[in-house]
Amino acid sequence: MIMKKKMAMVSIAALMAVSLVGCGGNNAATNTPKEEPKTETPTTPTPTEPEVAKLTGDFEIQYFVGGYGDKWWKKVIAEFQAANPDLKVKESGGPKINDQMKPRWIGGNPPDFVYIDGAGLNDRQMVEDDQLEDLTDWLKDAKNIDGDLIKDILAQPAQEFGGKVYNIPLVLNSWGMFWNKALFKEKGWAEPTDFESFLAVSEKIKADGITPFIHTGKYPYYINGSVLYPAIVSANNNDYSILQDMAANKVEAFEKPAVLAALNKIVALRDKGFIDKASIQINHTDSQMLFLQNKDAFIPNGLWLPNEMAKDVPAGFEFGFIPSVTQDAGGKVVANTSTATVAISKKAKNKDAAKAFLQFIFSKGQASQWAELSGAPSNIKGDISASNAPSHVKDAAKYLTDGNTVVIPTITYNADVDKAMMDATDALTISTITPEEWVKRVTDVVKKVSK
């Protein structure tokens, strides 16, 4: 998945209740004069459930197919259709769907419902272009099909734009470090829990003739998201406001000691010879293939990795995952998260169906089903330990719901500053610049864009 990642079977609750009408009748009286009239005990009529309006008409859903695949979308849409037989549901999905649908959004004829993920869609831009329905008031009281308030079961709350809500996070991704549990077990290597143990096992890995670490040099946001940003937060006493200040283009945030401390941890990996020299010039799939071939023991990535590379995962390969390895011994794990959201088009033709679909998908049952079929945790709170979700997803979910984990909310940086940070990190990994020069490079851009 080349994008900035901005994160069980379910019982289908019927959206309409069928009224049960009791039928009864009285027998006509006979002409037998001696027969005593029968006295019947009055009965209280059985109350009927209020009838829920049927969903009818056409309902179109746009969804991007990337690293999370489309298995969940296919299944949940089929379930929603079965629950609403009078509704005509149309799927508009695929890896290029965002580009294909762009003319319709521009022309004022968008689909009813949209999954905001993948290149070509940006929630902030869509809000600024007045393309999304204002869900602020609706979300205050909206309940899912289980009767739970949707806003109460979200792991990450909906982002507000000018104090209003236009989209709701569906996916909760976490950046982090992956390894092959089977290989580690075979070699007798200890799985890392902090930076000290990460360095120690990397020494053993290198001694066994395997390169400890590979990253995606062509897209450095992988190493920044998984290594640099969590390291900055750890060095800043687990306070992620430093990243928010960086996103707000505050020069002093980049000049804090925590940034240099984090950069020096990347330098430590570099100077110990732990970083694969091929990293600097390869893309995400190339680095991921080398990792799957056990030529490199660790790779920083997002939770979509196993699902994205499903066709290439060797038999017996078992993904291990931890959100961060840059914390000191005894320090808290830091999870740098991103989300993918869903929204209703402002010009949707069937807003009732769109809102009903939101109520349908934001349930705890769907949380388990999403985890199983997409390979990533849902943004819906819920215990998926008993589900059939992959082990790395369960591991990630444990961290993300653990009160001892520092969970960084999705943070978006200025595009020019972001590129400057990525380019500088690449340069740092190959000894072209020092940590101090990294800071100067980036702050020069920050000052420029802040004028």
PDB file of C-alpha atoms in Angstrom, residues 196-440:
ATOM      1  CA  GLU A 196      18.184  -2.481  24.559  1.00  0.00           C
ATOM      2  CA  SER A 197      16.782  -5.924  23.710  1.00  0.00           C
ATOM      3  CA  PHE A 198      16.378  -4.878  20.064  1.00  0.00           C
ATOM      4  CA  LEU A 199      20.083  -4.046  19.808  1.00  0.00           C
ATOM      5  CA  ALA A 200      21.076  -7.206  21.682  1.00  0.00           C
ATOM      6  CA  VAL A 201      19.132  -9.571  19.414  1.00  0.00           C
ATOM      7  CA  SER A 202      20.256  -7.649  16.329  1.00  0.00           C
ATOM      8  CA  GLU A 203      23.873  -8.443  17.297  1.00  0.00           C
ATOM      9  CA  LYS A 204      23.021 -12.151  17.343  1.00  0.00           C
ATOM     10  CA  ILE A 205      21.128 -11.901  14.062  1.00  0.00           C
ATOM     11  CA  LYS A 206      24.078 -10.220  12.372  1.00  0.00           C
ATOM     12  CA  ALA A 207      26.430 -12.861  13.772  1.00  0.00           C
ATOM     13  CA  ASP A 208      24.238 -15.542  12.163  1.00  0.00           C
ATOM     14  CA  GLY A 209      24.757 -13.942   8.750  1.00  0.00           C
ATOM     15  CA  ILE A 210      21.374 -12.237   8.434  1.00  0.00           C
ATOM     16  CA  THR A 211      20.927  -8.485   8.121  1.00  0.00           C
ATOM     17  CA  PRO A 212      18.933  -7.302  11.155  1.00  0.00           C
ATOM     18  CA  PHE A 213      16.978  -4.425   9.642  1.00  0.00           C
ATOM     19  CA  ILE A 214      15.578  -3.290   6.287  1.00  0.00           C
ATOM     20  CA  HIS A 215      13.338  -0.337   5.506  1.00  0.00           C
ATOM     21  CA  THR A 216      11.702   1.273   2.487  1.00  0.00           C
ATOM     22  CA  GLY A 217      14.125   3.963   1.400  1.00  0.00           C
ATOM     23  CA  LYS A 218      11.973   5.075  -1.511  1.00  0.00           C
ATOM     24  CA  TYR A 219       9.154   5.851   0.914  1.00  0.00           C
ATOM     25  CA  PRO A 220      10.874   6.943   4.150  1.00  0.00           C
ATOM     26  CA  TYR A 221       7.593   7.567   5.955  1.00  0.00           C
ATOM     27  CA  TYR A 222       7.738   3.868   6.875  1.00  0.00           C
ATOM     28  CA  ILE A 223      10.856   4.313   9.019  1.00  0.00           C
ATOM     29  CA  ASN A 224       9.721   7.702  10.307  1.00  0.00           C
ATOM     30  CA  GLY A 225       6.306   6.395  11.315  1.00  0.00           C
ATOM     31  CA  SER A 226       7.584   3.196  12.920  1.00  0.00           C
ATOM     32  CA  VAL A 227      10.914   4.262  14.391  1.00  0.00           C
ATOM     33  CA  LEU A 228      11.561   8.007  14.499  1.00  0.00           C
ATOM     34  CA  TYR A 229       8.242   9.379  15.773  1.00  0.00           C
ATOM     35  CA  PRO A 230       7.778   6.791  18.559  1.00  0.00           C
ATOM     36  CA  ALA A 231      11.402   7.403  19.584  1.00  0.00           C
ATOM     37  CA  ILE A 232      10.770  11.150  19.805  1.00  0.00           C
ATOM     38  CA  VAL A 233       7.731  10.570  22.015  1.00  0.00           C
ATOM     39  CA  SER A 234       9.630   8.159  24.292  1.00  0.00           C
ATOM     40  CA  ALA A 235      12.454  10.664  24.662  1.00  0.00           C
ATOM     41  CA  ASN A 236       9.887  13.388  25.427  1.00  0.00           C
ATOM     42  CA  ASN A 237       8.614  11.605  28.561  1.00  0.00           C
ATOM     43  CA  ASN A 238       5.877   9.840  26.559  1.00  0.00           C
ATOM     44  CA  ASP A 239       4.291  13.178  25.667  1.00  0.00           C
ATOM     45  CA  TYR A 240       3.202  13.152  22.013  1.00  0.00           C
ATOM     46  CA  SER A 241       2.308  16.847  22.017  1.00  0.00           C
ATOM     47  CA  ILE A 242       5.803  17.410  20.652  1.00  0.00           C
ATOM     48  CA  LEU A 243       4.683  15.784  17.391  1.00  0.00           C
ATOM     49  CA  GLN A 244       1.574  17.944  17.333  1.00  0.00           C
ATOM     50  CA  ASP A 245       3.778  21.003  17.768  1.00  0.00           C
ATOM     51  CA  MET A 246       5.937  19.772  14.906  1.00  0.00           C
ATOM     52  CA  ALA A 247       2.802  19.405  12.798  1.00  0.00           C
ATOM     53  CA  ALA A 248       1.905  22.993  13.743  1.00  0.00           C
ATOM     54  CA  ASN A 249       5.284  24.093  12.296  1.00  0.00           C
ATOM     55  CA  LYS A 250       6.707  25.251  15.618  1.00  0.00           C
ATOM     56  CA  VAL A 251      10.458  25.477  15.034  1.00  0.00           C
ATOM     57  CA  GLU A 252      11.265  25.048  18.729  1.00  0.00           C
ATOM     58  CA  ALA A 253       9.610  21.599  18.723  1.00  0.00           C
ATOM     59  CA  PHE A 254      12.141  20.281  16.181  1.00  0.00           C
ATOM     60  CA  GLU A 255      14.991  21.699  18.235  1.00  0.00           C
ATOM     61  CA  LYS A 256      14.087  19.877  21.444  1.00  0.00           C
ATOM     62  CA  PRO A 257      16.592  17.336  22.847  1.00  0.00           C
ATOM     63  CA  ALA A 258      14.048  14.557  22.326  1.00  0.00           C
ATOM     64  CA  VAL A 259      14.408  14.875  18.546  1.00  0.00           C
ATOM     65  CA  LEU A 260      18.187  14.509  18.642  1.00  0.00           C
ATOM     66  CA  ALA A 261      17.887  11.585  21.058  1.00  0.00           C
ATOM     67  CA  ALA A 262      15.549   9.796  18.647  1.00  0.00           C
ATOM     68  CA  LEU A 263      17.744  10.513  15.622  1.00  0.00           C
ATOM     69  CA  ASN A 264      20.740   9.102  17.479  1.00  0.00           C
ATOM     70  CA  LYS A 265      18.932   5.791  17.864  1.00  0.00           C
ATOM     71  CA  ILE A 266      18.746   5.540  14.078  1.00  0.00           C
ATOM     72  CA  VAL A 267      22.448   6.428  14.000  1.00  0.00           C
ATOM     73  CA  ALA A 268      23.113   3.562  16.410  1.00  0.00           C
ATOM     74  CA  LEU A 269      21.451   1.107  14.018  1.00  0.00           C
ATOM     75  CA  ARG A 270      23.446   2.550  11.143  1.00  0.00           C
ATOM     76  CA  ASP A 271      26.827   2.549  12.869  1.00  0.00           C
ATOM     77  CA  LYS A 272      26.429  -1.018  14.124  1.00  0.00           C
ATOM     78  CA  GLY A 273      25.865  -2.156  10.549  1.00  0.00           C
ATOM     79  CA  PHE A 274      22.320  -3.327  11.243  1.00  0.00           C
ATOM     80  CA  ILE A 275      20.653  -1.515   8.304  1.00  0.00           C
ATOM     81  CA  ASP A 276      20.550  -3.317   4.953  1.00  0.00           C
ATOM     82  CA  LYS A 277      22.454  -1.144   2.469  1.00  0.00           C
ATOM     83  CA  ALA A 278      19.858  -1.994  -0.192  1.00  0.00           C
ATOM     84  CA  SER A 279      17.213  -0.103   1.793  1.00  0.00           C
ATOM     85  CA  ILE A 280      18.016   3.342   0.455  1.00  0.00           C
ATOM     86  CA  GLN A 281      16.952   2.615  -3.110  1.00  0.00           C
ATOM     87  CA  ILE A 282      14.065   0.148  -2.863  1.00  0.00           C
ATOM     88  CA  ASN A 283      10.301   0.470  -2.594  1.00  0.00           C
ATOM     89  CA  HIS A 284       7.896  -1.100  -0.136  1.00  0.00           C
ATOM     90  CA  THR A 285       7.244  -4.383  -1.968  1.00  0.00           C
ATOM     91  CA  ASP A 286      10.953  -5.025  -2.627  1.00  0.00           C
ATOM     92  CA  SER A 287      11.858  -4.494   1.021  1.00  0.00           C
ATOM     93  CA  GLN A 288       8.915  -6.619   2.102  1.00  0.00           C
ATOM     94  CA  MET A 289       9.976  -9.469  -0.198  1.00  0.00           C
ATOM     95  CA  LEU A 290      13.497  -9.495   1.248  1.00  0.00           C
ATOM     96  CA  PHE A 291      11.953  -9.607   4.717  1.00  0.00           C
ATOM     97  CA  LEU A 292       9.655 -12.499   3.776  1.00  0.00           C
ATOM     98  CA  GLN A 293      12.654 -14.395   2.403  1.00  0.00           C
ATOM     99  CA  ASN A 294      14.318 -14.063   5.824  1.00  0.00           C
ATOM    100  CA  LYS A 295      17.186 -12.094   4.314  1.00  0.00           C
ATOM    101  CA  ASP A 296      16.367  -9.325   6.782  1.00  0.00           C
ATOM    102  CA  ALA A 297      15.030 -10.021  10.274  1.00  0.00           C
ATOM    103  CA  PHE A 298      13.132  -6.801  11.073  1.00  0.00           C
ATOM    104  CA  ILE A 299      11.087  -4.394   8.972  1.00  0.00           C
ATOM    105  CA  PRO A 300       9.212  -1.221  10.028  1.00  0.00           C
ATOM    106  CA  ASN A 301       5.754  -1.188   8.485  1.00  0.00           C
ATOM    107  CA  GLY A 302       2.022  -0.721   8.935  1.00  0.00           C
ATOM    108  CA  LEU A 303      -0.432  -3.428   9.957  1.00  0.00           C
ATOM    109  CA  TRP A 304      -1.529  -3.937   6.362  1.00  0.00           C
ATOM    110  CA  LEU A 305       1.795  -5.671   5.537  1.00  0.00           C
ATOM    111  CA  PRO A 306       0.726  -9.342   5.986  1.00  0.00           C
ATOM    112  CA  ASN A 307      -2.489  -8.829   4.044  1.00  0.00           C
ATOM    113  CA  GLU A 308      -0.775  -6.847   1.293  1.00  0.00           C
ATOM    114  CA  MET A 309       1.840  -9.588   0.794  1.00  0.00           C
ATOM    115  CA  ALA A 310      -0.518 -12.531   1.419  1.00  0.00           C
ATOM    116  CA  LYS A 311       0.296 -14.222  -1.898  1.00  0.00           C
ATOM    117  CA  ASP A 312       4.031 -14.123  -1.177  1.00  0.00           C
ATOM    118  CA  VAL A 313       4.115 -15.204   2.468  1.00  0.00           C
ATOM    119  CA  PRO A 314       6.038 -18.511   2.704  1.00  0.00           C
ATOM    120  CA  ALA A 315       4.518 -21.486   4.464  1.00  0.00           C
ATOM    121  CA  GLY A 316       5.308 -21.455   8.176  1.00  0.00           C
ATOM    122  CA  PHE A 317       6.037 -17.730   8.290  1.00  0.00           C
ATOM    123  CA  GLU A 318       4.513 -16.208  11.424  1.00  0.00           C
ATOM    124  CA  PHE A 319       4.350 -12.459  11.853  1.00  0.00           C
ATOM    125  CA  GLY A 320       5.492 -10.955  15.131  1.00  0.00           C
ATOM    126  CA  PHE A 321       4.657  -7.321  15.845  1.00  0.00           C
ATOM    127  CA  ILE A 322       5.266  -4.580  18.399  1.00  0.00           C
ATOM    128  CA  PRO A 323       4.338  -0.906  17.862  1.00  0.00           C
ATOM    129  CA  SER A 324       7.739   0.401  18.993  1.00  0.00           C
ATOM    130  CA  VAL A 325      11.205  -0.837  19.924  1.00  0.00           C
ATOM    131  CA  THR A 326      12.818   2.531  20.628  1.00  0.00           C
ATOM    132  CA  GLN A 327      11.694   2.918  24.251  1.00  0.00           C
ATOM    133  CA  ASP A 328      14.273   2.409  26.981  1.00  0.00           C
ATOM    134  CA  ALA A 329      14.121  -0.733  29.122  1.00  0.00           C
ATOM    135  CA  GLY A 330      11.013  -0.569  31.298  1.00  0.00           C
ATOM    136  CA  GLY A 331       9.559   2.249  29.194  1.00  0.00           C
ATOM    137  CA  LYS A 332       6.100   2.315  27.706  1.00  0.00           C
ATOM    138  CA  VAL A 333       5.356   1.015  24.233  1.00  0.00           C
ATOM    139  CA  VAL A 334       4.444   3.870  21.870  1.00  0.00           C
ATOM    140  CA  ALA A 335       1.907   3.184  19.127  1.00  0.00           C
ATOM    141  CA  ASN A 336       1.926   5.671  16.260  1.00  0.00           C
ATOM    142  CA  THR A 337      -1.522   5.256  14.736  1.00  0.00           C
ATOM    143  CA  SER A 338      -3.337   6.264  11.600  1.00  0.00           C
ATOM    144  CA  THR A 339      -6.945   5.790  10.595  1.00  0.00           C
ATOM    145  CA  ALA A 340      -9.072   5.374   7.495  1.00  0.00           C
ATOM    146  CA  THR A 341     -12.532   6.886   7.697  1.00  0.00           C
ATOM    147  CA  VAL A 342     -16.017   6.614   6.220  1.00  0.00           C
ATOM    148  CA  ALA A 343     -18.435   9.386   5.344  1.00  0.00           C
ATOM    149  CA  ILE A 344     -21.708  10.256   3.626  1.00  0.00           C
ATOM    150  CA  SER A 345     -21.741  12.459   0.554  1.00  0.00           C
ATOM    151  CA  LYS A 346     -23.416  15.804   1.085  1.00  0.00           C
ATOM    152  CA  LYS A 347     -25.182  15.262  -2.243  1.00  0.00           C
ATOM    153  CA  ALA A 348     -26.082  11.637  -1.499  1.00  0.00           C
ATOM    154  CA  LYS A 349     -29.412  10.571  -2.963  1.00  0.00           C
ATOM    155  CA  ASN A 350     -30.116   8.012  -0.236  1.00  0.00           C
ATOM    156  CA  LYS A 351     -28.909   9.424   3.072  1.00  0.00           C
ATOM    157  CA  ASP A 352     -31.248   7.192   5.089  1.00  0.00           C
ATOM    158  CA  ALA A 353     -29.566   4.090   3.695  1.00  0.00           C
ATOM    159  CA  ALA A 354     -26.131   5.613   4.206  1.00  0.00           C
ATOM    160  CA  LYS A 355     -26.833   6.317   7.884  1.00  0.00           C
ATOM    161  CA  ALA A 356     -28.296   2.837   8.337  1.00  0.00           C
ATOM    162  CA  PHE A 357     -25.124   1.397   6.816  1.00  0.00           C
ATOM    163  CA  LEU A 358     -23.034   3.357   9.324  1.00  0.00           C
ATOM    164  CA  GLN A 359     -25.136   1.867  12.132  1.00  0.00           C
ATOM    165  CA  PHE A 360     -24.631  -1.574  10.608  1.00  0.00           C
ATOM    166  CA  ILE A 361     -20.843  -1.495  10.244  1.00  0.00           C
ATOM    167  CA  PHE A 362     -19.982   0.172  13.556  1.00  0.00           C
ATOM    168  CA  SER A 363     -20.765  -2.853  15.713  1.00  0.00           C
ATOM    169  CA  LYS A 364     -18.553  -5.031  17.888  1.00  0.00           C
ATOM    170  CA  GLY A 365     -19.303  -8.028  15.695  1.00  0.00           C
ATOM    171  CA  GLN A 366     -17.993  -6.164  12.693  1.00  0.00           C
ATOM    172  CA  ALA A 367     -14.862  -5.275  14.660  1.00  0.00           C
ATOM    173  CA  SER A 368     -13.991  -8.968  14.839  1.00  0.00           C
ATOM    174  CA  GLN A 369     -14.995  -9.580  11.248  1.00  0.00           C
ATOM    175  CA  TRP A 370     -12.895  -6.662   9.995  1.00  0.00           C
ATOM    176  CA  ALA A 371      -9.858  -7.914  11.935  1.00  0.00           C
ATOM    177  CA  GLU A 372     -10.228 -11.404  10.486  1.00  0.00           C
ATOM    178  CA  LEU A 373     -10.729 -10.384   6.878  1.00  0.00           C
ATOM    179  CA  SER A 374      -8.558  -7.265   6.554  1.00  0.00           C
ATOM    180  CA  GLY A 375      -5.620  -8.103   8.781  1.00  0.00           C
ATOM    181  CA  ALA A 376      -5.857  -4.922  10.865  1.00  0.00           C
ATOM    182  CA  PRO A 377      -7.754  -3.842  13.987  1.00  0.00           C
ATOM    183  CA  SER A 378     -11.012  -1.995  13.609  1.00  0.00           C
ATOM    184  CA  ASN A 379     -11.514   1.369  15.268  1.00  0.00           C
ATOM    185  CA  ILE A 380     -14.329  -0.229  17.255  1.00  0.00           C
ATOM    186  CA  LYS A 381     -13.547  -1.163  20.834  1.00  0.00           C
ATOM    187  CA  GLY A 382     -13.931  -4.849  21.485  1.00  0.00           C
ATOM    188  CA  ASP A 383     -12.098  -7.991  22.528  1.00  0.00           C
ATOM    189  CA  ILE A 384     -11.012  -9.930  19.438  1.00  0.00           C
ATOM    190  CA  SER A 385      -8.890 -12.465  21.327  1.00  0.00           C
ATOM    191  CA  ALA A 386     -11.434 -15.222  20.657  1.00  0.00           C
ATOM    192  CA  SER A 387     -11.836 -14.329  16.996  1.00  0.00           C
ATOM    193  CA  ASN A 388     -10.084 -15.900  14.024  1.00  0.00           C
ATOM    194  CA  ALA A 389      -8.043 -12.736  13.436  1.00  0.00           C
ATOM    195  CA  PRO A 390      -4.339 -13.263  12.625  1.00  0.00           C
ATOM    196  CA  SER A 391      -2.016 -13.405  15.636  1.00  0.00           C
ATOM    197  CA  HIS A 392      -0.255 -10.138  14.753  1.00  0.00           C
ATOM    198  CA  VAL A 393      -3.625  -8.356  14.676  1.00  0.00           C
ATOM    199  CA  LYS A 394      -4.464  -9.690  18.120  1.00  0.00           C
ATOM    200  CA  ASP A 395      -1.033  -8.589  19.330  1.00  0.00           C
ATOM    201  CA  ALA A 396      -1.595  -5.106  17.916  1.00  0.00           C
ATOM    202  CA  ALA A 397      -5.086  -4.888  19.406  1.00  0.00           C
ATOM    203  CA  LYS A 398      -3.710  -5.768  22.842  1.00  0.00           C
ATOM    204  CA  TYR A 399      -1.211  -2.941  22.659  1.00  0.00           C
ATOM    205  CA  LEU A 400      -3.743  -0.448  21.323  1.00  0.00           C
ATOM    206  CA  THR A 401      -6.219  -1.185  24.103  1.00  0.00           C
ATOM    207  CA  ASP A 402      -3.626  -1.423  26.888  1.00  0.00           C
ATOM    208  CA  GLY A 403      -3.775   1.591  29.184  1.00  0.00           C
ATOM    209  CA  ASN A 404       0.004   1.379  29.549  1.00  0.00           C
ATOM    210  CA  THR A 405       0.561   1.994  25.828  1.00  0.00           C
ATOM    211  CA  VAL A 406       1.097   5.560  24.632  1.00  0.00           C
ATOM    212  CA  VAL A 407      -1.241   5.824  21.651  1.00  0.00           C
ATOM    213  CA  ILE A 408      -0.389   8.677  19.303  1.00  0.00           C
ATOM    214  CA  PRO A 409      -3.468   9.938  17.460  1.00  0.00           C
ATOM    215  CA  THR A 410      -3.248  10.499  13.730  1.00  0.00           C
ATOM    216  CA  ILE A 411      -1.076  13.550  13.060  1.00  0.00           C
ATOM    217  CA  THR A 412      -0.718  15.177   9.652  1.00  0.00           C
ATOM    218  CA  TYR A 413       2.361  17.255   8.848  1.00  0.00           C
ATOM    219  CA  ASN A 414       2.758  20.021   6.325  1.00  0.00           C
ATOM    220  CA  ALA A 415       3.519  18.332   2.987  1.00  0.00           C
ATOM    221  CA  ASP A 416       6.815  20.180   2.434  1.00  0.00           C
ATOM    222  CA  VAL A 417       7.978  19.613   6.005  1.00  0.00           C
ATOM    223  CA  ASP A 418       7.006  15.965   5.795  1.00  0.00           C
ATOM    224  CA  LYS A 419       9.082  15.492   2.653  1.00  0.00           C
ATOM    225  CA  ALA A 420      12.006  17.294   4.263  1.00  0.00           C
ATOM    226  CA  MET A 421      11.864  14.929   7.259  1.00  0.00           C
ATOM    227  CA  MET A 422      11.696  11.862   5.044  1.00  0.00           C
ATOM    228  CA  ASP A 423      14.589  12.953   2.831  1.00  0.00           C
ATOM    229  CA  ALA A 424      16.678  13.886   5.858  1.00  0.00           C
ATOM    230  CA  THR A 425      16.067  10.516   7.519  1.00  0.00           C
ATOM    231  CA  ASP A 426      17.148   8.704   4.373  1.00  0.00           C
ATOM    232  CA  ALA A 427      20.318  10.788   4.331  1.00  0.00           C
ATOM    233  CA  LEU A 428      20.933  10.041   8.004  1.00  0.00           C
ATOM    234  CA  THR A 429      20.724   6.263   7.446  1.00  0.00           C
ATOM    235  CA  ILE A 430      23.569   6.393   4.916  1.00  0.00           C
ATOM    236  CA  SER A 431      25.809   8.793   6.895  1.00  0.00           C
ATOM    237  CA  THR A 432      25.320  11.713   4.509  1.00  0.00           C
ATOM    238  CA  ILE A 433      24.251  14.017   7.351  1.00  0.00           C
ATOM    239  CA  THR A 434      24.380  14.163  11.142  1.00  0.00           C
ATOM    240  CA  PRO A 435      21.396  14.418  13.508  1.00  0.00           C
ATOM    241  CA  GLU A 436      22.142  18.130  13.960  1.00  0.00           C
ATOM    242  CA  GLU A 437      22.101  18.608  10.202  1.00  0.00           C
ATOM    243  CA  TRP A 438      18.793  16.715  10.051  1.00  0.00           C
ATOM    244  CA  VAL A 439      17.301  19.299  12.402  1.00  0.00           C
ATOM    245  CA  LYS A 440      18.701  22.228  10.418  1.00  0.00           C
TER     246      LYS A 440
END
